[in-house]
Amino acid sequence: MPRITNLLTAGPTLSFEFSAPRDKEGNARLSRALDRLAHLHPAFMSVTYGAGGATRGPTREVVQSIVDRGVTAMPHLTCVAHTTGEIGAVVDAYEAMGVENLLALHGDLPESSTELSAGHFQRAVDLVAFVREREPWAIGVAAHPEGHPRARSRTEDLDHQAAKLRAADFGITQFFFSVEHYERFVDAMAARDCMTPVIPGVMPPTNTDRIGAMAAMNGTEFPAALRSRIDAAGDDPDARREVAIDEATRLSEALLAAGAPGIHLYTMNFSEPVRTIARNLGFGQ
Ligand code: FAD
């Protein structure tokens, strides 16, 4: 399976993020989205991993269905509340599936998982080191252009992010809505001698309530002008989708013009609006 490090050298990449479904209906929707988006020949597709006990399992099945569709897969893996033995077993299972890319994360435990012990890993960078020892894979990490929400100071946070990115092969960002956040972050990394490619994660802003809540949790600015523009479209889902497509397309174009090595689209397990955004950007023609 191609490594993302090699894919990045071939020009801007297109990639999609999915999450493991929770029920039969979600499974059918995900399957449809995978089929439709596989036709665009993305560089890779990623699958999130639930940091808390019960939601950990299904990631592997989704990764297998991506591999079965002939697309490069990148599982996410969180290390919080995991032992080295458990992580080793997950890595071995992926190795057996032919996976050669991983997004190494710390993860946040849901409140319902307080019974889980802290585990053997302190930070995502420890997981990067652990996997590096075992596998010659391309390893990515999370980047937080507007800072990690629990960071004590902006400067310390940027220092930690630079150290983590230097240890990794690439980064993928939290979603954000202004190209300046990406440009400032990449400049701050360069000022710390960190030239690791950082792929921006782009979220089409379809659902203002849901995205507003996620943005508040991540410390992401959700500009009032953007929220008003979406709300002005009223209750018509098609009109709201049009605005989301337009906003995400324009942000992605600005990011590529600013030198971003690719665009990672958050799908929420729907093929639209990301398929239209990808086409607007000239991918999958
Ligand atoms: P780390 O890099 O370990 O950072 C965690 C905290 O520790 C930060 O506050 C950081 O500033 C601080 N820190 C780092 N190093 C040091 C140090 N040396 N000293 C002191 N403090 C330090 N979560 C999931 O559960 N599942 C997923 O699949 C998932 N996918 C994601 C994908 C992307 C692209 C992104 C951006 C996030 C994703 N997350 C996911 C969320 C992520 O797990 C959380 O943001 C989590 O709080 C931080 O994870 P991290 O890997 O960035 O952690």
Short mmCIF file of N, CA and C and ligand atoms in Angstrom, two decimals, residues 48-49 51 76 78 103-108 123-124 142-144 148 150-152 157 160 164 172-174 266, ligand 1:
data_model
loop_
_atom_site.label_atom_id
_atom_site.label_comp_id
_atom_site.label_asym_id
_atom_site.label_seq_id
_atom_site.Cartn_x
_atom_site.Cartn_y
_atom_site.Cartn_z
N THR A 48 -11.55 7.51 11.89
CA THR A 48 -11.31 7.92 13.28
C THR A 48 -11.38 6.71 14.21
N TYR A 49 -10.88 6.92 15.41
CA TYR A 49 -10.81 5.85 16.43
C TYR A 49 -11.38 6.41 17.72
N ALA A 51 -11.63 7.03 21.38
CA ALA A 51 -10.66 6.86 22.47
C ALA A 51 -11.25 6.06 23.63
N HIS A 76 -6.79 6.09 12.21
CA HIS A 76 -6.39 6.90 13.35
C HIS A 76 -6.19 5.94 14.52
N THR A 78 -5.62 6.27 18.84
CA THR A 78 -5.36 7.08 20.04
C THR A 78 -4.71 6.19 21.08
N LEU A 103 -2.40 7.64 11.67
CA LEU A 103 -2.46 8.95 12.33
C LEU A 103 -2.37 8.68 13.84
N ALA A 104 -1.26 9.10 14.43
CA ALA A 104 -0.98 8.79 15.85
C ALA A 104 -1.46 9.94 16.73
N LEU A 105 -2.41 9.60 17.62
CA LEU A 105 -3.07 10.64 18.43
C LEU A 105 -3.04 10.28 19.91
N HIS A 106 -3.23 11.32 20.72
CA HIS A 106 -3.41 11.05 22.14
C HIS A 106 -4.85 10.65 22.42
N GLY A 107 -5.81 11.46 21.97
CA GLY A 107 -7.22 11.16 22.21
C GLY A 107 -7.71 11.77 23.50
N ASP A 108 -9.03 11.91 23.59
CA ASP A 108 -9.68 12.42 24.81
C ASP A 108 -10.65 11.35 25.26
N ARG A 123 1.72 11.11 25.71
CA ARG A 123 1.46 12.06 24.62
C ARG A 123 1.45 11.32 23.28
N ALA A 124 0.88 11.99 22.27
CA ALA A 124 0.88 11.39 20.94
C ALA A 124 2.31 11.11 20.46
N ALA A 142 -1.80 14.91 14.71
CA ALA A 142 -2.78 16.00 14.68
C ALA A 142 -2.08 17.34 14.85
N ALA A 143 -2.52 18.33 14.07
CA ALA A 143 -2.01 19.70 14.25
C ALA A 143 -3.19 20.58 14.63
N HIS A 144 -2.93 21.53 15.50
CA HIS A 144 -3.99 22.40 16.02
C HIS A 144 -3.60 23.85 15.71
N HIS A 148 -4.07 23.96 20.90
CA HIS A 148 -4.85 22.89 21.55
C HIS A 148 -5.70 23.53 22.65
N ARG A 150 -6.59 22.74 25.50
CA ARG A 150 -6.13 22.66 26.90
C ARG A 150 -4.72 23.21 27.11
N ALA A 151 -4.17 23.86 26.07
CA ALA A 151 -2.80 24.35 26.18
C ALA A 151 -2.72 25.47 27.23
N ARG A 152 -1.63 25.47 28.00
CA ARG A 152 -1.49 26.51 29.03
C ARG A 152 -0.98 27.81 28.44
N ASP A 157 2.58 25.60 23.53
CA ASP A 157 1.78 24.72 22.67
C ASP A 157 2.45 24.60 21.29
N HIS A 160 5.49 22.39 21.56
CA HIS A 160 5.14 20.96 21.62
C HIS A 160 4.70 20.45 20.27
N LYS A 164 6.44 17.49 18.05
CA LYS A 164 5.66 16.32 17.61
C LYS A 164 5.72 16.18 16.09
N ILE A 172 -1.99 16.53 10.07
CA ILE A 172 -3.32 16.87 9.54
C ILE A 172 -3.97 17.78 10.57
N THR A 173 -4.55 18.88 10.09
CA THR A 173 -5.04 19.85 11.07
C THR A 173 -6.47 19.61 11.51
N GLN A 174 -6.75 20.16 12.66
CA GLN A 174 -8.12 20.36 13.11
C GLN A 174 -8.78 21.28 12.08
N TYR A 266 -13.34 16.56 5.74
CA TYR A 266 -14.13 15.87 6.76
C TYR A 266 -15.48 15.55 6.15
P1 FAD B 1 -0.86 15.48 22.08
O1 FAD B 1 0.01 15.94 20.97
O2 FAD B 1 -0.36 14.42 22.96
O3 FAD B 1 -1.26 16.79 22.93
C1 FAD B 1 -2.17 16.70 24.02
C2 FAD B 1 -1.96 17.88 24.94
O4 FAD B 1 -0.69 17.78 25.56
C3 FAD B 1 -1.96 19.26 24.26
O5 FAD B 1 -2.56 20.17 25.13
C4 FAD B 1 -0.50 19.58 24.09
O6 FAD B 1 -0.23 20.99 24.02
C5 FAD B 1 0.07 18.98 25.36
N1 FAD B 1 1.47 18.59 25.24
C6 FAD B 1 2.05 17.95 24.21
N2 FAD B 1 3.36 17.73 24.50
C7 FAD B 1 3.57 18.24 25.74
C8 FAD B 1 4.71 18.31 26.61
N3 FAD B 1 5.89 17.83 26.24
N4 FAD B 1 4.55 18.89 27.82
C9 FAD B 1 3.34 19.41 28.22
N5 FAD B 1 2.25 19.35 27.43
C10 FAD B 1 2.36 18.79 26.22
N6 FAD B 1 -9.56 12.03 18.82
C11 FAD B 1 -10.02 10.76 18.92
O7 FAD B 1 -10.38 10.33 20.02
N7 FAD B 1 -10.07 9.93 17.83
C12 FAD B 1 -9.67 10.33 16.61
O8 FAD B 1 -9.73 9.55 15.64
C13 FAD B 1 -9.19 11.67 16.45
N8 FAD B 1 -8.77 12.12 15.25
C14 FAD B 1 -8.27 13.39 15.13
C15 FAD B 1 -7.80 13.82 13.89
C16 FAD B 1 -7.28 15.11 13.73
C17 FAD B 1 -6.77 15.55 12.36
C18 FAD B 1 -7.23 15.99 14.85
C19 FAD B 1 -6.69 17.37 14.70
C20 FAD B 1 -7.69 15.56 16.09
C21 FAD B 1 -8.20 14.26 16.25
N9 FAD B 1 -8.66 13.80 17.49
C22 FAD B 1 -9.14 12.50 17.60
C23 FAD B 1 -8.69 14.68 18.67
C24 FAD B 1 -7.41 14.56 19.52
O9 FAD B 1 -7.30 13.26 20.06
C25 FAD B 1 -7.53 15.61 20.64
O10 FAD B 1 -7.39 16.89 20.08
C26 FAD B 1 -6.59 15.41 21.80
O11 FAD B 1 -6.98 16.30 22.87
C27 FAD B 1 -5.13 15.77 21.50
O12 FAD B 1 -4.59 14.82 20.74
P2 FAD B 1 -3.08 15.00 20.18
O13 FAD B 1 -2.79 13.78 19.43
O14 FAD B 1 -2.93 16.32 19.50
O15 FAD B 1 -2.28 15.01 21.59
#
